[in-house]
mmCIF file of C-alpha atoms in Angstrom:
data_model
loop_
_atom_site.group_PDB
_atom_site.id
_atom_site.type_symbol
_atom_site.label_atom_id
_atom_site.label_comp_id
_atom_site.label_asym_id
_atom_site.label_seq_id
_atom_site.Cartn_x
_atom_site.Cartn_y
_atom_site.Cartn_z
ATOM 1 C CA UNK R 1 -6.575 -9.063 7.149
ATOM 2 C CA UNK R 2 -7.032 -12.345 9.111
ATOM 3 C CA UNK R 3 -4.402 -13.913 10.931
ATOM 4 C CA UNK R 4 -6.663 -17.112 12.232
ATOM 5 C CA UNK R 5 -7.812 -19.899 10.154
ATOM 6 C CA UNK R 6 -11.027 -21.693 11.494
ATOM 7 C CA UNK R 7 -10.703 -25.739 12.622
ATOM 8 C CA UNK R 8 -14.603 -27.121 13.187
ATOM 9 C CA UNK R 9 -13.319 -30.603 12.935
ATOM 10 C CA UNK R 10 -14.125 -31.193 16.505
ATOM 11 C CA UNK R 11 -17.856 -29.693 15.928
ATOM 12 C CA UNK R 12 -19.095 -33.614 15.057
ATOM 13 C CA UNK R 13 -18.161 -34.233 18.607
ATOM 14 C CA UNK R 14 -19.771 -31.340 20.028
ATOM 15 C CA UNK R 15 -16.284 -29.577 20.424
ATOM 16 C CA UNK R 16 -16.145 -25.434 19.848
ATOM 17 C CA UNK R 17 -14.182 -24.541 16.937
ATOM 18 C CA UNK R 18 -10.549 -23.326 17.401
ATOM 19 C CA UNK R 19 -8.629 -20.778 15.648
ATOM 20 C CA UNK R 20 -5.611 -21.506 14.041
ATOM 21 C CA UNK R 21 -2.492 -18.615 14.097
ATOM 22 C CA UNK R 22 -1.564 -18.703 10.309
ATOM 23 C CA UNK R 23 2.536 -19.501 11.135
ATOM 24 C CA UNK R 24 3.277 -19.894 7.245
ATOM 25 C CA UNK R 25 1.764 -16.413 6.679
ATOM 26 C CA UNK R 26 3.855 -15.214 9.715
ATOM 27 C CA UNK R 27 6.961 -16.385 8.614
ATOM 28 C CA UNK R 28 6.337 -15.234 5.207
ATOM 29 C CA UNK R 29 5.980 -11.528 6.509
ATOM 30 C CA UNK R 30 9.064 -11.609 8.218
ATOM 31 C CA UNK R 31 10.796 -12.189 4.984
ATOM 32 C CA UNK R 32 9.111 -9.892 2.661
ATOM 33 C CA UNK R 33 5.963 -8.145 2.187
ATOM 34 C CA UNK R 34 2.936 -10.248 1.170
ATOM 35 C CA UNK R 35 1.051 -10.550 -1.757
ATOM 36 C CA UNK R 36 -1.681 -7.801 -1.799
ATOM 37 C CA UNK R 37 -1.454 -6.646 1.388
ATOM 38 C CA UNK R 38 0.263 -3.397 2.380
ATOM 39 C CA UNK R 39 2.882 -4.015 4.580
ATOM 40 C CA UNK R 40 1.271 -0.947 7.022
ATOM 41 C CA UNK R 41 -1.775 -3.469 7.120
ATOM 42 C CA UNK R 42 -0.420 -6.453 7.782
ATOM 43 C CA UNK R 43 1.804 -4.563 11.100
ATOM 44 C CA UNK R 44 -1.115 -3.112 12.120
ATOM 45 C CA UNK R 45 -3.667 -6.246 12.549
ATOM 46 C CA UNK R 46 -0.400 -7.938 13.827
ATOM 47 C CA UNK R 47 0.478 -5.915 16.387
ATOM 48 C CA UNK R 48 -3.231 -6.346 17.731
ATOM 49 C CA UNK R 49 -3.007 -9.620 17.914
ATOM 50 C CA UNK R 50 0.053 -9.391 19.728
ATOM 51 C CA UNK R 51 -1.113 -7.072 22.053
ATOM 52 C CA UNK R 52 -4.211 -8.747 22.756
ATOM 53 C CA UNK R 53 -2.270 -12.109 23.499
ATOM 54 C CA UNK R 54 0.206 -10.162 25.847
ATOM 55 C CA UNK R 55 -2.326 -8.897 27.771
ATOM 56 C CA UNK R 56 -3.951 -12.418 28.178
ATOM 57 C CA UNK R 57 -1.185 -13.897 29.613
ATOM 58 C CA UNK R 58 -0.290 -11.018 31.885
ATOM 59 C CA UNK R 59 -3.832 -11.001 33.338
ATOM 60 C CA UNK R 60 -5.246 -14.757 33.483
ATOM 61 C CA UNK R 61 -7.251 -13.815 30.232
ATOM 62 C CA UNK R 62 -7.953 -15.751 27.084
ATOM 63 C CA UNK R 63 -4.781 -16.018 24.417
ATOM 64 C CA UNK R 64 -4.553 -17.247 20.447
ATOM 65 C CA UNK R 65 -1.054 -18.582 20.412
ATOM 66 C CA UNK R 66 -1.006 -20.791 22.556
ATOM 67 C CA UNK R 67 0.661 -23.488 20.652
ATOM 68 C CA UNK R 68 4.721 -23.806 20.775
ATOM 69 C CA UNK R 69 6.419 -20.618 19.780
ATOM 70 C CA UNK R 70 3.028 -19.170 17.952
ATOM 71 C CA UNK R 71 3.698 -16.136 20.203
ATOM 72 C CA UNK R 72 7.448 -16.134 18.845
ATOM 73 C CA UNK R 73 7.092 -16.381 14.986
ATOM 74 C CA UNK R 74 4.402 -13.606 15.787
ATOM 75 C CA UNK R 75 6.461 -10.885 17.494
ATOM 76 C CA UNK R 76 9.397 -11.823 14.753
ATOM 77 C CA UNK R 77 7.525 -11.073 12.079
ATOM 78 C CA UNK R 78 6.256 -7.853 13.828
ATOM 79 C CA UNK R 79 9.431 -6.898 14.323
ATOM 80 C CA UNK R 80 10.165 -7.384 10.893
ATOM 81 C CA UNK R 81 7.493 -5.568 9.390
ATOM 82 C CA UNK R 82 7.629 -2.773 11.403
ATOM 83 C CA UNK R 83 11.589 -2.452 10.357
ATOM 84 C CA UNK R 84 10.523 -2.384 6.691
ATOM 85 C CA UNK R 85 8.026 0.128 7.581
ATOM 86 C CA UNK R 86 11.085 2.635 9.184
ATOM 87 C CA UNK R 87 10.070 1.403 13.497
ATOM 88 C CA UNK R 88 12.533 -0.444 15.118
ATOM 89 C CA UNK R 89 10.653 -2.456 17.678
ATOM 90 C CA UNK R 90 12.061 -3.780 21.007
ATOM 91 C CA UNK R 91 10.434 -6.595 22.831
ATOM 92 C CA UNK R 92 12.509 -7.621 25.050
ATOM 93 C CA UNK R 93 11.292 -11.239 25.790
ATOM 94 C CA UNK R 94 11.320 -14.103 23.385
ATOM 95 C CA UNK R 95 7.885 -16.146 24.049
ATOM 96 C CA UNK R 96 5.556 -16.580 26.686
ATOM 97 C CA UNK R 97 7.687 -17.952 29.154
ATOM 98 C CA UNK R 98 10.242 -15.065 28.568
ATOM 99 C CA UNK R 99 7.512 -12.844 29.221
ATOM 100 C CA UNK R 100 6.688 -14.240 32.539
ATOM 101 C CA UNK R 101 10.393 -14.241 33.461
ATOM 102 C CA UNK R 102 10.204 -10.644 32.695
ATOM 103 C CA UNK R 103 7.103 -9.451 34.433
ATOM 104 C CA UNK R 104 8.485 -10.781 37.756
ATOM 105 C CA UNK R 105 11.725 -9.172 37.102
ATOM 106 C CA UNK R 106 10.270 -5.999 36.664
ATOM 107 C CA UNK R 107 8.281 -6.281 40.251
ATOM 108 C CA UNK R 108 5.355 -6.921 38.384
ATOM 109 C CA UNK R 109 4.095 -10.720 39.729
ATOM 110 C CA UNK R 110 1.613 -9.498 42.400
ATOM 111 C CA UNK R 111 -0.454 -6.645 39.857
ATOM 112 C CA UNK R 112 -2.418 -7.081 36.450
ATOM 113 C CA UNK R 113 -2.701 -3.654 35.905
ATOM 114 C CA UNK R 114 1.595 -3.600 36.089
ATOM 115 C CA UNK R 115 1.540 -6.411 33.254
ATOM 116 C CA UNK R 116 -0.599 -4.200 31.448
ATOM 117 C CA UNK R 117 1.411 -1.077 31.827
ATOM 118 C CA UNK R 118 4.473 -2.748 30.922
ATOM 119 C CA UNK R 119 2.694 -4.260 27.481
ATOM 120 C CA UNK R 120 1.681 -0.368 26.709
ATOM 121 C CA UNK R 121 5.391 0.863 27.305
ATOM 122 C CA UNK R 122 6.750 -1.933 24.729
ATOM 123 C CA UNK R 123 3.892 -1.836 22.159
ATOM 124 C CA UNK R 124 2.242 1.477 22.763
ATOM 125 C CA UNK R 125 5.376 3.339 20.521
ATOM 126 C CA UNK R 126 4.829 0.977 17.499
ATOM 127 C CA UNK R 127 0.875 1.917 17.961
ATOM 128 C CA UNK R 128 1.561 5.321 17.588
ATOM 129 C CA UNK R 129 4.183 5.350 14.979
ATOM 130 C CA UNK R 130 1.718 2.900 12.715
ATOM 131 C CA UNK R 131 -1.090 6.025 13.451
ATOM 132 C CA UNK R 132 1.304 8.350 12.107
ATOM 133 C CA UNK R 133 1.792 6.371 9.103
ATOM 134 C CA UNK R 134 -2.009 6.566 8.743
ATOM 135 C CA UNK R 135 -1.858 10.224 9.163
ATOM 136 C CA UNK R 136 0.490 10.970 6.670
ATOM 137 C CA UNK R 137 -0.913 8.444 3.687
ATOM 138 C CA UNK R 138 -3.900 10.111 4.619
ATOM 139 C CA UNK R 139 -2.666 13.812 4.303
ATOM 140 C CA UNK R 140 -0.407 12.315 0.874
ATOM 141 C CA UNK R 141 -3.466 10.637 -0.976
ATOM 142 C CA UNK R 142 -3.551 11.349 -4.460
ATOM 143 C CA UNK R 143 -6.116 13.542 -6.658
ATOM 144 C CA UNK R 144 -9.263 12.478 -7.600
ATOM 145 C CA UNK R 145 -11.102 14.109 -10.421
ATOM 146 C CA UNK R 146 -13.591 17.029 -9.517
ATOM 147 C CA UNK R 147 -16.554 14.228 -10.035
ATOM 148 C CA UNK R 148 -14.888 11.923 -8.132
ATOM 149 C CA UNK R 149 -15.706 8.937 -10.795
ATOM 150 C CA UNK R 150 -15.539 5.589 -9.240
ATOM 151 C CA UNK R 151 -14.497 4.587 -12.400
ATOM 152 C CA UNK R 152 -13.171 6.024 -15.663
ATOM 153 C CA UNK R 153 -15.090 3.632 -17.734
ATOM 154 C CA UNK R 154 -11.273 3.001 -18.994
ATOM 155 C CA UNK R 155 -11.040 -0.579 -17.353
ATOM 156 C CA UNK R 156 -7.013 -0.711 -18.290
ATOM 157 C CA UNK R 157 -6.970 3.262 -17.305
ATOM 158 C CA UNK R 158 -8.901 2.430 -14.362
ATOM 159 C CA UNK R 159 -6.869 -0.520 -13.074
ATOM 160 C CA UNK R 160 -3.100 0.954 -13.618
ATOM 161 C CA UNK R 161 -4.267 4.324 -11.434
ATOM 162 C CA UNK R 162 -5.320 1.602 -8.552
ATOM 163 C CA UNK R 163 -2.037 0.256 -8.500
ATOM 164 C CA UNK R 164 -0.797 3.325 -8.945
ATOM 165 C CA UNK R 165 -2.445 4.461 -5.740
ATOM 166 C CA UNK R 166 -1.742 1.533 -4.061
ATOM 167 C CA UNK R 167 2.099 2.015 -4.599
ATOM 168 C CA UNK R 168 2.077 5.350 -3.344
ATOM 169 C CA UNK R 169 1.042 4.064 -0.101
ATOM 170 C CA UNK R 170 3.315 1.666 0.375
ATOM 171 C CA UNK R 171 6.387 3.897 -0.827
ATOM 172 C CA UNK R 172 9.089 4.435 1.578
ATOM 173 C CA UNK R 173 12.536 4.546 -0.157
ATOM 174 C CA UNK R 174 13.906 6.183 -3.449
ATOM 175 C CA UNK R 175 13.499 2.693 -4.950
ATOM 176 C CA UNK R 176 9.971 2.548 -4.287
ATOM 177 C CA UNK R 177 9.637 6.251 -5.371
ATOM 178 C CA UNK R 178 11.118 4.759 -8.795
ATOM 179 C CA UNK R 179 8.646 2.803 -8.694
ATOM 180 C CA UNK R 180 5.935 4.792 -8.643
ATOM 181 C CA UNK R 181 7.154 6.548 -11.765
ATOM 182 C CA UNK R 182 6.839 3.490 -13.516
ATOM 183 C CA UNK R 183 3.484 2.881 -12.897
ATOM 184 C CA UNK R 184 3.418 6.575 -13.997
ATOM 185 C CA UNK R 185 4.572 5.856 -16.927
ATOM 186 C CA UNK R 186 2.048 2.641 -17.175
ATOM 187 C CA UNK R 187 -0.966 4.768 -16.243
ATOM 188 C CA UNK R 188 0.131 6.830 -19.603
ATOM 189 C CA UNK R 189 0.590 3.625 -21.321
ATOM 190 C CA UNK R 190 -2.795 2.468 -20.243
ATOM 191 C CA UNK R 191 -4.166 5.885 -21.471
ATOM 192 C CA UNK R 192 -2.156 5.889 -24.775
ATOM 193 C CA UNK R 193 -3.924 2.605 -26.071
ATOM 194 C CA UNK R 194 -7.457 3.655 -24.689
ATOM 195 C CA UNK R 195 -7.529 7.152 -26.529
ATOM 196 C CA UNK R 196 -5.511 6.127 -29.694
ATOM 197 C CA UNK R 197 -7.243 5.416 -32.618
ATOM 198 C CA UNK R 198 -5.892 4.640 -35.692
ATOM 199 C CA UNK R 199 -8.427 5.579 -38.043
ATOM 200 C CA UNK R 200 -8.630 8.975 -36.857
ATOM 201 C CA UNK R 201 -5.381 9.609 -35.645
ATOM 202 C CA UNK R 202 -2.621 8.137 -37.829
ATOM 203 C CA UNK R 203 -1.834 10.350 -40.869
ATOM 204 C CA UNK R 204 -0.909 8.869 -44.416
ATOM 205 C CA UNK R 205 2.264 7.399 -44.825
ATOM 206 C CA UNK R 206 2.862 6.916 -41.239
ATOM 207 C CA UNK R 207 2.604 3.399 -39.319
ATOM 208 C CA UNK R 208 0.737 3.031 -36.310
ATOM 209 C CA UNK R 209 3.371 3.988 -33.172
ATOM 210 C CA UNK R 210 3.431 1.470 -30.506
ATOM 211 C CA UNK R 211 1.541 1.769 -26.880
ATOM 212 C CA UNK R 212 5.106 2.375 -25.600
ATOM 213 C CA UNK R 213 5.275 5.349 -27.904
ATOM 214 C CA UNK R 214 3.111 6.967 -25.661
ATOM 215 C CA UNK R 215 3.803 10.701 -25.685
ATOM 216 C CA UNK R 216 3.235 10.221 -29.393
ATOM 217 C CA UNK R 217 0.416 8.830 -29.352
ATOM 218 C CA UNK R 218 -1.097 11.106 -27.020
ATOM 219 C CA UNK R 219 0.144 14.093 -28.205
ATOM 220 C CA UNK R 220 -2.094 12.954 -32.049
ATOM 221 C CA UNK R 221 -4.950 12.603 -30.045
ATOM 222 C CA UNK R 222 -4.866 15.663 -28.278
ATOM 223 C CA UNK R 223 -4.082 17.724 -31.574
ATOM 224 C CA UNK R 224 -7.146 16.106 -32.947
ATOM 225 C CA UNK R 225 -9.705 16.579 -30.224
ATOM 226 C CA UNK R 226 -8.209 19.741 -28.449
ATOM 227 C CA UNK R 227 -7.483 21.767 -32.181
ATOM 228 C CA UNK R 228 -7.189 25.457 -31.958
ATOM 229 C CA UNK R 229 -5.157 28.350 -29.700
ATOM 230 C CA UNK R 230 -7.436 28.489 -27.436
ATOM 231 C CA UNK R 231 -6.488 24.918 -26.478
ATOM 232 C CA UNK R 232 -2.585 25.250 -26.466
ATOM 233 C CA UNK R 233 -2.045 25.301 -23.243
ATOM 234 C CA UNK R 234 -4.012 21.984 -22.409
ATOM 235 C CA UNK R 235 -1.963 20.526 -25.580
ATOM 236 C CA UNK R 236 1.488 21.461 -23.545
ATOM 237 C CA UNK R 237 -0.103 19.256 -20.540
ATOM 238 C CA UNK R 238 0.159 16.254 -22.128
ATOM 239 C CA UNK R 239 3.905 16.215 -23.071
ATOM 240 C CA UNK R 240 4.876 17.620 -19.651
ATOM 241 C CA UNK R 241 2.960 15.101 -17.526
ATOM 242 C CA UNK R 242 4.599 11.970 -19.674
ATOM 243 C CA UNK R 243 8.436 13.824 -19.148
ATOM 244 C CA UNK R 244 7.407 14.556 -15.709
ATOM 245 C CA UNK R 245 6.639 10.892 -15.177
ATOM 246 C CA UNK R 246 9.582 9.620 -17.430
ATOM 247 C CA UNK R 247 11.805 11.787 -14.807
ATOM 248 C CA UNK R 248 11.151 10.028 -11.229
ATOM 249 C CA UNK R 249 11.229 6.838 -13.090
ATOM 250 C CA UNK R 250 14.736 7.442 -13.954
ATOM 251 C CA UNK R 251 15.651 9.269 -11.099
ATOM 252 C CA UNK R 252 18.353 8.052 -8.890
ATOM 253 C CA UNK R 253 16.980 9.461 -6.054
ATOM 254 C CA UNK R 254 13.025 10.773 -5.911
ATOM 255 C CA UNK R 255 11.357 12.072 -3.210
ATOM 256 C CA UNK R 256 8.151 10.946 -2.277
ATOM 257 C CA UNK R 257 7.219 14.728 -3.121
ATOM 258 C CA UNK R 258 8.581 14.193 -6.329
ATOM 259 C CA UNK R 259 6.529 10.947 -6.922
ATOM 260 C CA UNK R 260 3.456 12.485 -5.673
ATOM 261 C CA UNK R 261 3.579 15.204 -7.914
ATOM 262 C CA UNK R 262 4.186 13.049 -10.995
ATOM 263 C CA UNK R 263 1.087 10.739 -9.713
ATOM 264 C CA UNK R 264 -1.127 13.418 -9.176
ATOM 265 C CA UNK R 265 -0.209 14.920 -12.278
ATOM 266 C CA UNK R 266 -0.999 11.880 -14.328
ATOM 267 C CA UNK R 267 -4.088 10.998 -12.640
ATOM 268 C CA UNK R 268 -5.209 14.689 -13.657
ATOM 269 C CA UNK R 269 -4.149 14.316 -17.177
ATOM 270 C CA UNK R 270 -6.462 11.161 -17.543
ATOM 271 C CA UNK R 271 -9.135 12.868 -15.913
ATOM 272 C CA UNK R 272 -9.115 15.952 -18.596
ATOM 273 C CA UNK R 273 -8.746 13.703 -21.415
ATOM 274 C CA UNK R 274 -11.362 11.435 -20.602
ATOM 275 C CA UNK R 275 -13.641 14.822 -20.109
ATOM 276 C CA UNK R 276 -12.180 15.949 -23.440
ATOM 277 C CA UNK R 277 -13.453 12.319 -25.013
ATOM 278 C CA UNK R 278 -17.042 12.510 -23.749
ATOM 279 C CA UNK R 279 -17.735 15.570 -24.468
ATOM 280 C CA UNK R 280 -17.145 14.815 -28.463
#
């Protein structure tokens, strides 16, 4: 994620370019999470840029925002972020000038190495707590298939389990859990239309059920390609993945063990049937 635009309109005169803090981008963060970007993301490449500008001004180095109140809007919307993420971050100076102020209240005017010790006590905790976040989505991610497919060949399928995976990521609160189960539910959706066919699966006198009828649908198309006793218990997986999903998206209050267990569920279920489809 960049946080610098590039300005060469001094390069006709032989000027270097400059980089350009993205404020509106800033300021958007601090309000909500941004479009396509993980809010863990966004706090971590912020915080670096913090960090890195902190330390320039505390040691006679070079520094990004170093136009009026860059450094501000910055450590707002780090602040911010971090909130949303469950840190609550404590800088206790406003800009670069309150930062100064601080350093030589702290004793720390005659030593570099001080300025950068004081830096690491105020953003070292946030570093660490966004490491742990890294920790755990990495401990949490979801199934993959025992070939590990890149793709399903499913594009719909394919698409809903990214956002799907995506979502799980980001998930912090019960809502967001909620969440999850409805792109669940969308994965099965998704499924539903790409398995479904009419001409095999729709008995006489019957209408064609609707994607949103999707344990129906599913359940046809398993009865027609997984026939026989032997296959029962793969038959039974079908209906309790979608009631599984159904579940946390109704939920009042999921755990992100609950939504992970309806995710990797699903993802599993599209897995077998797209197995069970290839091999006909």
């Amino acid at each position: 994620m960049e946080w610098f635009d590039v300005n060469d309109k001094g390069s006709e005169l032989g000027l270097p370019p400059i980089q350009e803090f993205k404020v509106h981008q800033a300021e958007a963060l601090r309000h909500e999470p941004l479009l396509d970007v993980a809010d863990e993301e966004a706090a971590g490449t912020l915080l670096r840029v913090v960090h890195s500008d902190l330390i320039g001004l505390g040691t006679n180095g070079p520094v990004k925002l170093w136009r009026g109140g860059e450094l501000a809007t910055a450590q707002k919307a780090l602040v911010a972020v971090l909130w949303r993420l469950g840190f609550e971050l404590n800088i206790p100076w406003r800009d670069a000038d309150g930062f100064r102020d601080y350093w030589a209240a702290q004793g720390c005017s005659g030593s570099w190495q001080a300025r950068r010790l004081l830096v690491r006590q105020v953003l070292d905790p946030a570093f660490d707590f966004l490491d742990g976040l890294e920790e755990s989505r990495i401990r949490d991610e979801l199934t993959t298939g025992v070939t590990s497919r890149q793709s399903l060949g499913w594009p719909a399928v394919d698409a809903e389990i990214a956002g799907l995976r995506q979502r799980f990521q980001t998930a912090r609160s019960a809502q967001d859990y909620r969440d999850v189960g409805n792109r669940c539910v969308a994965v099965v959706e998704a499924l539903s239309a790409a398995v479904y066919d009419p001409s095999k699966h729709l008995r006489d006198g019957e209408t064609e059920p609707p994607v949103a009828k999707s344990k129906q649908r599913l359940e046809r198309y398993v009865e027609g390609s997984l026939a026989g006793k032997e296959n029962l218990e793969v038959r039974g997986l079908a209906t309790k993945v979608i009631n599984l999903a159904q579940a946390v998206k109704h939920a009042s209050t999921p755990s992100r063990r609950d939504a992970g267990i309806a995710a990797d569920s699903v993802i599993l279920l599209v897995n077998i049937l797209r197995r069970v489809d290839q091999d006909q």
